[in-house]
Coordinates of C-alpha atoms in Angstrom, one line a residue:
Chain A
M22 CA -3.0 -23.6 -10.0
S23 CA 0.7 -23.6 -9.5
N24 CA 1.0 -19.8 -10.1
L25 CA -1.8 -18.7 -7.9
V26 CA 0.6 -16.7 -5.8
P27 CA 2.3 -14.1 -7.9
S28 CA 6.1 -14.3 -8.3
Q29 CA 8.5 -11.8 -7.0
E30 CA 8.9 -10.4 -10.5
E31 CA 5.2 -10.0 -10.9
I32 CA 4.7 -8.3 -7.6
A33 CA 7.6 -6.0 -8.2
A34 CA 6.2 -5.0 -11.6
R35 CA 2.7 -4.4 -10.1
V36 CA 4.1 -2.4 -7.2
K37 CA 6.2 -0.2 -9.6
A38 CA 3.1 0.3 -11.7
L39 CA 1.1 1.4 -8.7
E40 CA 3.9 3.6 -7.5
S41 CA 4.0 5.3 -10.9
M42 CA 0.3 6.1 -10.7
L43 CA 0.6 7.4 -7.2
I44 CA 3.6 9.6 -8.1
E45 CA 1.4 11.1 -10.9
Q46 CA -1.3 11.7 -8.3
G47 CA 1.2 13.5 -6.1
V48 CA 0.5 11.1 -3.3
I49 CA 4.0 9.7 -3.0
T50 CA 7.5 10.6 -4.0
T51 CA 10.7 8.6 -4.2
S52 CA 12.2 10.7 -1.4
M53 CA 9.2 9.9 0.8
V54 CA 9.9 6.2 0.2
D55 CA 13.6 6.7 1.0
R56 CA 12.8 8.5 4.3
M57 CA 10.3 5.9 5.5
V58 CA 12.8 3.2 4.8
E59 CA 15.6 5.0 6.5
I60 CA 13.5 5.4 9.6
Y61 CA 12.6 1.8 9.9
E62 CA 16.0 0.4 8.8
T63 CA 18.2 2.6 11.0
E64 CA 16.2 4.6 13.6
V65 CA 13.3 2.7 14.9
G66 CA 14.1 -0.8 16.1
P67 CA 14.4 -3.2 19.1
Q68 CA 17.4 -1.2 20.4
L69 CA 14.8 1.3 21.6
G70 CA 12.8 -1.3 23.5
A71 CA 16.0 -2.6 25.0
K72 CA 16.8 0.8 26.3
V73 CA 13.4 1.0 28.0
V74 CA 13.8 -2.5 29.5
A75 CA 17.3 -1.7 30.8
K76 CA 16.1 1.5 32.4
A77 CA 13.2 -0.3 34.1
W78 CA 15.7 -2.9 35.4
A79 CA 18.0 -0.2 36.8
D80 CA 15.4 2.3 38.0
P81 CA 12.5 1.0 40.1
E82 CA 10.6 4.3 39.9
F83 CA 10.8 4.3 36.1
K84 CA 9.7 0.7 36.1
A85 CA 6.6 1.6 38.2
R86 CA 5.7 4.4 35.7
L87 CA 6.3 2.0 32.8
I88 CA 4.0 -0.6 34.2
K89 CA 1.3 2.0 35.0
D90 CA 1.5 3.7 31.6
A91 CA 4.0 2.4 29.1
T92 CA 3.1 5.0 26.4
E93 CA 3.9 8.0 28.8
A94 CA 7.0 6.3 30.3
C95 CA 8.5 5.7 26.8
K96 CA 7.9 9.3 25.9
E97 CA 10.3 10.2 28.8
L98 CA 13.0 8.6 26.6
G99 CA 11.7 10.2 23.4
I100 CA 10.2 6.9 22.2
S101 CA 6.7 7.1 20.8
G102 CA 4.6 7.0 17.6
L103 CA 3.0 5.0 14.9
Q104 CA 1.6 1.6 15.9
G105 CA 2.4 2.3 19.5
E106 CA 0.0 5.0 20.4
D107 CA -1.3 3.0 23.3
M108 CA 1.3 0.6 24.7
V109 CA 1.1 -1.8 27.7
V110 CA 4.2 -3.6 29.1
L111 CA 3.7 -7.1 30.5
E112 CA 6.1 -7.9 33.3
D113 CA 7.5 -11.4 33.5
T114 CA 7.9 -13.0 36.9
D115 CA 8.8 -16.5 38.2
D116 CA 5.0 -17.2 38.1
V117 CA 4.0 -15.8 34.7
H118 CA 5.6 -15.7 31.3
H119 CA 4.1 -13.5 28.6
A120 CA 4.3 -13.6 24.8
I121 CA 2.5 -11.5 22.2
V122 CA 0.8 -12.2 18.9
C123 CA -1.7 -10.8 16.5
T124 CA -3.8 -13.7 15.4
L125 CA -6.0 -11.5 13.1
C126 CA -3.2 -9.7 11.2
S127 CA 0.2 -8.5 12.3
C128 CA -0.1 -5.8 15.0
Y129 CA 3.2 -5.1 16.8
P130 CA 4.6 -2.3 18.9
W131 CA 6.7 -0.5 16.2
P132 CA 8.1 2.4 18.3
V133 CA 9.9 0.0 20.6
L134 CA 10.6 -3.0 18.4
G135 CA 10.6 -1.7 14.9
L136 CA 8.8 -3.6 12.1
P137 CA 8.0 -7.2 13.0
P138 CA 10.0 -10.2 11.7
N139 CA 8.3 -12.1 8.9
W140 CA 7.6 -15.2 11.0
Y141 CA 5.5 -13.0 13.4
K142 CA 3.3 -11.9 10.5
E143 CA 3.0 -15.3 8.9
P144 CA 0.2 -17.9 9.5
A145 CA 2.0 -20.6 11.5
Y146 CA 3.0 -18.5 14.5
R147 CA -0.3 -16.7 14.6
A148 CA -2.3 -19.9 14.5
R149 CA -0.3 -22.0 16.9
I150 CA 0.9 -19.7 19.7
V151 CA -2.6 -19.2 21.2
R152 CA -3.2 -23.0 21.2
E153 CA 0.0 -24.8 22.0
P154 CA 2.3 -22.0 23.3
R155 CA 4.6 -24.1 25.5
K156 CA 5.3 -26.5 22.5
V157 CA 5.8 -23.6 20.1
L158 CA 8.3 -21.9 22.4
A159 CA 10.2 -25.2 23.0
E160 CA 10.1 -26.7 19.5
E161 CA 10.3 -23.6 17.3
F162 CA 12.3 -21.2 19.5
D163 CA 14.3 -23.6 21.7
Y164 CA 12.9 -21.8 24.7
R165 CA 11.6 -23.8 27.6
V166 CA 9.1 -22.4 30.1
P167 CA 8.6 -24.7 33.1
D168 CA 5.1 -26.2 33.5
S169 CA 4.9 -24.4 36.9
T170 CA 5.0 -21.0 35.1
E171 CA 1.8 -19.8 33.6
I172 CA 2.1 -18.9 29.9
Q173 CA 0.0 -15.9 29.2
I174 CA -0.5 -15.1 25.5
W175 CA -1.6 -11.5 24.6
D176 CA -3.5 -11.3 21.3
S177 CA -3.4 -7.7 20.0
S178 CA -7.0 -7.5 18.7
S179 CA -7.3 -3.8 19.5
E180 CA -5.0 -0.8 19.0
M181 CA -3.5 -1.5 22.4
R182 CA 0.1 -2.6 21.8
Y183 CA 1.6 -5.1 24.2
W184 CA 5.2 -6.1 24.7
V185 CA 7.2 -8.0 27.3
L186 CA 9.4 -6.7 30.1
P187 CA 11.6 -9.8 30.7
Q188 CA 13.1 -10.6 34.0
R189 CA 16.5 -9.1 34.9
P190 CA 19.1 -11.8 34.8
S191 CA 21.0 -12.5 38.0
G192 CA 24.7 -11.6 38.0
T193 CA 24.0 -8.1 36.7
E194 CA 24.1 -6.2 40.0
G195 CA 25.7 -2.8 39.5
W196 CA 25.6 -2.9 35.7
T197 CA 25.0 0.3 33.9
E198 CA 21.9 0.8 31.7
E199 CA 24.1 0.6 28.6
Q200 CA 25.5 -2.8 29.7
L201 CA 22.0 -4.1 30.6
A202 CA 20.5 -3.0 27.3
E203 CA 23.0 -5.3 25.5
L204 CA 21.3 -8.3 27.1
V205 CA 17.8 -7.4 25.9
T206 CA 16.8 -9.2 22.6
R207 CA 13.9 -8.5 20.3
D208 CA 12.6 -12.0 21.0
S209 CA 12.7 -11.5 24.7
M210 CA 10.4 -8.5 24.3
I211 CA 8.0 -10.6 22.1
G212 CA 8.2 -13.3 24.7
V213 CA 9.6 -16.1 22.5
G214 CA 13.2 -16.0 23.6
P215 CA 15.4 -15.4 26.7
V216 CA 17.5 -12.4 27.4
K217 CA 21.2 -13.0 26.8
T218 CA 23.2 -14.6 29.5
P219 CA 25.4 -12.0 31.3
V220 CA 29.1 -12.6 30.9
V221 CA 31.2 -10.9 33.5
S222 CA 34.2 -9.3 31.9
Chain B
M2 CA -16.1 -11.9 8.5
N3 CA -15.5 -15.5 8.9
G4 CA -12.3 -15.7 6.8
V5 CA -9.1 -17.7 6.8
F6 CA -7.1 -14.6 8.0
D7 CA -8.7 -15.3 11.5
L8 CA -6.0 -17.8 12.2
G9 CA -5.9 -18.2 16.0
G10 CA -6.1 -21.9 16.8
T11 CA -5.9 -23.2 13.3
D12 CA -4.0 -26.5 13.0
G13 CA -1.9 -27.9 10.2
L14 CA -0.1 -24.7 9.1
G15 CA 3.4 -26.3 9.5
P16 CA 6.6 -25.1 11.2
I17 CA 7.4 -21.5 12.0
D18 CA 11.1 -21.9 11.3
P19 CA 12.3 -18.4 12.4
P20 CA 15.5 -17.4 10.6
A21 CA 18.3 -16.1 12.8
E22 CA 18.6 -12.9 10.9
E23 CA 16.7 -11.2 8.1
P24 CA 16.7 -7.7 6.6
T25 CA 13.9 -5.3 7.4
F26 CA 12.9 -5.2 3.7
R27 CA 13.6 -8.4 1.8
A28 CA 13.0 -6.9 -1.7
E29 CA 13.1 -3.4 -3.2
W30 CA 9.4 -3.6 -3.9
E31 CA 8.6 -3.9 -0.2
K32 CA 9.9 -0.4 0.4
P33 CA 7.4 1.6 -1.7
I34 CA 4.6 -0.7 -0.6
F35 CA 5.5 -0.1 3.1
T36 CA 5.5 3.7 2.4
M37 CA 2.2 3.6 0.7
F38 CA 0.4 2.8 3.9
A39 CA 1.2 6.2 5.3
A40 CA 0.8 7.9 1.9
L41 CA -2.6 6.5 1.2
F42 CA -3.8 6.9 4.8
R43 CA -2.9 10.6 4.3
A44 CA -4.7 10.7 1.0
G45 CA -7.9 9.4 2.5
W46 CA -8.1 6.0 0.8
F47 CA -8.8 4.2 4.1
G48 CA -8.6 4.2 7.9
V49 CA -6.7 1.5 9.7
D50 CA -9.8 -0.7 10.1
Q51 CA -10.7 -0.4 6.5
F52 CA -7.1 -1.2 5.6
R53 CA -7.3 -4.4 7.6
H54 CA -10.7 -5.4 6.0
G55 CA -9.2 -5.0 2.5
I56 CA -6.7 -7.6 3.4
E57 CA -9.4 -9.9 4.9
L58 CA -11.2 -9.8 1.5
M59 CA -8.2 -11.4 -0.3
D60 CA -8.3 -14.8 -2.0
P61 CA -7.6 -17.0 1.0
A62 CA -5.1 -19.2 -0.8
V63 CA -3.0 -16.2 -1.8
Y64 CA -3.4 -14.8 1.7
L65 CA -1.9 -17.8 3.3
K66 CA 1.1 -18.3 0.9
A67 CA 2.0 -14.8 -0.5
P68 CA 4.8 -12.7 0.9
Y69 CA 3.4 -10.4 3.7
Y70 CA 3.5 -7.1 1.8
E71 CA 1.4 -8.6 -1.0
H72 CA -1.4 -8.2 1.5
W73 CA -0.8 -4.5 1.6
L74 CA -0.8 -4.3 -2.2
A75 CA -4.2 -6.2 -2.2
T76 CA -5.8 -3.7 0.2
F77 CA -4.4 -0.7 -1.7
E78 CA -6.0 -2.0 -4.9
H79 CA -9.3 -2.8 -3.2
H80 CA -9.6 0.7 -1.7
G81 CA -8.2 2.4 -4.8
K82 CA -11.0 0.9 -6.8
R83 CA -13.6 1.4 -4.1
T84 CA -12.9 5.1 -3.7
G85 CA -12.4 5.7 -7.5
N86 CA -8.8 6.7 -7.0
L87 CA -7.3 3.9 -9.0
D88 CA -8.1 2.7 -12.5
L89 CA -7.3 -1.1 -12.3
D90 CA -7.2 -1.4 -16.1
E91 CA -4.5 1.2 -16.2
L92 CA -2.7 -0.6 -13.4
D93 CA -2.8 -3.8 -15.5
R94 CA -1.3 -2.0 -18.5
R95 CA 1.5 -0.5 -16.5
T96 CA 2.2 -3.8 -14.7
A97 CA 2.7 -5.4 -18.1
H98 CA 5.0 -2.6 -19.1
Y99 CA 7.2 -3.0 -16.0
L100 CA 7.1 -6.8 -16.2
A101 CA 8.5 -6.6 -19.7
N102 CA 10.9 -3.7 -18.8
P103 CA 11.8 -4.1 -15.1
E104 CA 14.4 -1.4 -15.3
A105 CA 12.1 1.2 -16.9
P106 CA 12.2 4.3 -14.8
L107 CA 9.4 5.7 -12.7
P108 CA 7.8 8.9 -13.9
E109 CA 9.8 12.1 -13.6
H110 CA 8.5 14.1 -10.6
E111 CA 9.2 16.9 -8.2
Q112 CA 10.1 15.9 -4.7
S113 CA 7.8 17.2 -2.0
Q114 CA 9.0 18.7 1.3
E115 CA 5.4 18.5 2.5
L116 CA 5.4 14.7 2.2
L117 CA 8.8 14.4 4.0
D118 CA 7.5 16.7 6.8
F119 CA 4.4 14.4 7.0
V120 CA 6.6 11.4 7.5
D121 CA 8.7 13.0 10.1
A122 CA 5.6 14.2 12.0
V123 CA 3.5 11.1 11.8
V124 CA 6.1 8.5 12.7
P125 CA 6.7 9.9 16.3
A126 CA 3.2 11.2 16.8
G127 CA 1.3 8.2 15.5
A128 CA -2.4 8.2 14.7
P129 CA -4.2 7.5 18.0
A130 CA -7.4 5.6 17.9
A131 CA -8.6 6.6 21.4
R132 CA -11.8 8.6 21.2
P133 CA -14.0 10.1 23.9
T134 CA -17.5 8.9 24.3
D135 CA -20.5 9.7 26.4
K136 CA -21.3 6.0 26.8
E137 CA -20.7 4.5 30.2
P138 CA -18.5 1.4 30.4
R139 CA -20.9 -1.5 31.0
F140 CA -18.2 -3.7 32.6
K141 CA -15.5 -3.4 35.2
V142 CA -12.3 -5.3 36.2
G143 CA -13.3 -8.6 37.8
D144 CA -16.5 -9.1 35.8
T145 CA -17.1 -12.5 34.2
V146 CA -18.2 -12.0 30.6
R147 CA -19.1 -14.0 27.6
M148 CA -17.8 -13.1 24.1
S149 CA -20.3 -12.5 21.4
T150 CA -21.5 -15.4 19.2
D151 CA -22.2 -13.1 16.3
V152 CA -20.5 -13.8 13.0
P153 CA -20.8 -10.5 11.1
F154 CA -20.2 -10.6 7.3
G155 CA -18.2 -7.4 7.4
H156 CA -15.1 -6.3 9.4
T157 CA -15.0 -7.2 13.1
R158 CA -12.3 -8.1 15.6
I159 CA -14.1 -11.0 17.2
A160 CA -11.7 -13.8 16.6
G161 CA -13.4 -17.1 16.0
Y162 CA -11.6 -18.9 18.8
T163 CA -13.0 -16.6 21.4
R164 CA -16.6 -16.6 20.2
G165 CA -19.0 -17.6 22.9
K166 CA -16.2 -18.2 25.4
I167 CA -16.3 -17.0 29.0
G168 CA -13.5 -15.0 30.5
T169 CA -12.6 -12.3 33.1
V170 CA -12.2 -8.6 32.5
I171 CA -8.7 -7.7 33.7
A172 CA -8.4 -4.2 32.3
H173 CA -10.5 -1.3 31.0
H174 CA -8.5 0.9 28.5
G175 CA -10.9 3.7 27.8
S176 CA -12.9 4.2 24.5
F177 CA -11.6 3.7 21.0
I178 CA -12.7 3.7 17.3
Y179 CA -15.1 0.7 16.9
P180 CA -13.8 -1.6 14.1
D181 CA -17.3 -3.0 13.3
T182 CA -18.4 0.4 12.1
A183 CA -15.1 2.0 11.1
G184 CA -13.9 -1.0 9.1
N185 CA -17.1 -1.1 7.2
G186 CA -17.2 2.6 6.3
L187 CA -19.8 3.4 8.9
G188 CA -17.9 5.9 11.1
E189 CA -15.9 5.8 14.3
N190 CA -18.7 5.2 16.8
P191 CA -16.3 4.9 19.8
E192 CA -16.8 2.1 22.3
H193 CA -15.0 1.1 25.5
V194 CA -12.2 -1.5 25.2
Y195 CA -11.4 -4.2 27.8
T196 CA -8.9 -7.0 28.1
I197 CA -10.5 -10.3 28.7
K198 CA -8.5 -13.2 30.1
F199 CA -9.5 -16.7 29.1
T200 CA -8.1 -20.0 30.4
A201 CA -6.7 -22.3 27.7
T202 CA -9.1 -25.0 28.8
E203 CA -12.0 -22.6 28.2
L204 CA -10.7 -22.0 24.7
W205 CA -9.5 -25.5 23.8
G206 CA -11.0 -27.9 26.2
A207 CA -8.9 -30.8 27.4
Q208 CA -6.3 -30.0 24.8
G209 CA -5.6 -26.6 26.3
D210 CA -2.4 -25.9 28.3
A211 CA -3.3 -26.7 32.0
N212 CA -1.3 -23.6 33.0
G213 CA -2.0 -21.4 30.0
T214 CA -4.2 -18.3 29.5
V215 CA -4.9 -16.0 26.6
C216 CA -5.7 -12.3 26.9
F217 CA -7.8 -10.8 24.2
D218 CA -9.1 -7.2 23.7
A219 CA -12.9 -6.8 23.2
W220 CA -15.0 -3.7 22.5
D221 CA -18.0 -3.2 24.8
P222 CA -20.7 -4.5 22.3
Y223 CA -18.8 -7.9 22.0
L224 CA -19.5 -8.7 25.6
T225 CA -22.4 -10.0 27.8
L226 CA -22.2 -9.9 31.6
I227 CA -22.3 -13.3 33.3
A228 CA -21.4 -12.3 36.8
T229 CA -20.1 -9.2 38.6
I230 CA -18.2 -8.6 41.8
E231 CA -20.0 -6.1 44.0
G232 CA -17.9 -3.0 44.9
A233 CA -15.0 -3.8 42.6
A234 CA -13.3 -0.7 41.0
A235 CA -14.1 0.2 37.4

């Protein structure tokens, strides 16, 4: 059947129909929708994770606390909440590179990365990254990890939420946390991309 | 349940093709659907595990091809019907109305400070799944364990690609709500959670990455002890 999957128009109508019934039940309001959207469009996003990474790069004592208990360490920076109640940071080294996935659905550390990009939630990435990780990173993300580096994939099957602490790039000695945070990308905290190359101004 | 949503290791799904940029919400309808997760959780339609199971019960062809938030719509309808909170015939009637009249307004309603306060409280506080238990953890870091070969018909978090595989316990996280009961409406029944590290060759044989590993979280009942290291810390 060519129309097995509903069209955007059909989904939009069904969602509006459901919303109308939930409004009448008092379960949801339009201002509640606006507030949730505002939070995840403008307040909770990967800039928060970047701030944590930059602080860990700049402050060894904070980094030690972050690795010991990421949830508590993030709270020091006012970062916490839904879908990140129990977080663990995975520290990249020359020997091990980490990447995260949720093969069973779409689990992702919302408080530090915001809502996941669509490719993270879709079947191809979830299916392939646990089976051919080096090829997926090279071919789909143009990110090459040497064969001598272990690729360690973390499948978020429980409520533990994993994310990556990438390696601090060389050439950033003496940089402020604000400067360092500019180098940290969402993809580097998922583990599918590098941090930005530092440009000395 | 042994469904297509359990995707780890499936071949033939095509390229990933990540776009350079995309908006948080790609369509207006994604915004109310996203908000309904918190609203319906608050209203008692489901817990997180039941929410996931409602998605797992979708038509697999639609699951694989539909836009992501269509999954959420499917589980909301499933649990709305299951709990008696949603009349699907009425939903059909209203869908036809809005399909014919896409610009027709939503019902007039009073805004609710209580719901806004709920959002502003739950987003930073979250909904922790950690739960105390009197059960002793049966495993400790360093133990060699085998993943269950069970294939339950209901909700579980045993991924097919880990079933029967042997790995090493590398972390013990404490005790949490147990999906195999909570997801099937049978209560929280907390169990200890561990991270198990598998080599890629254990999972995929000769086709596995020679220098690859996969870490997977398992609840205590998923595991059988194969070998233990005497004196290792729990």
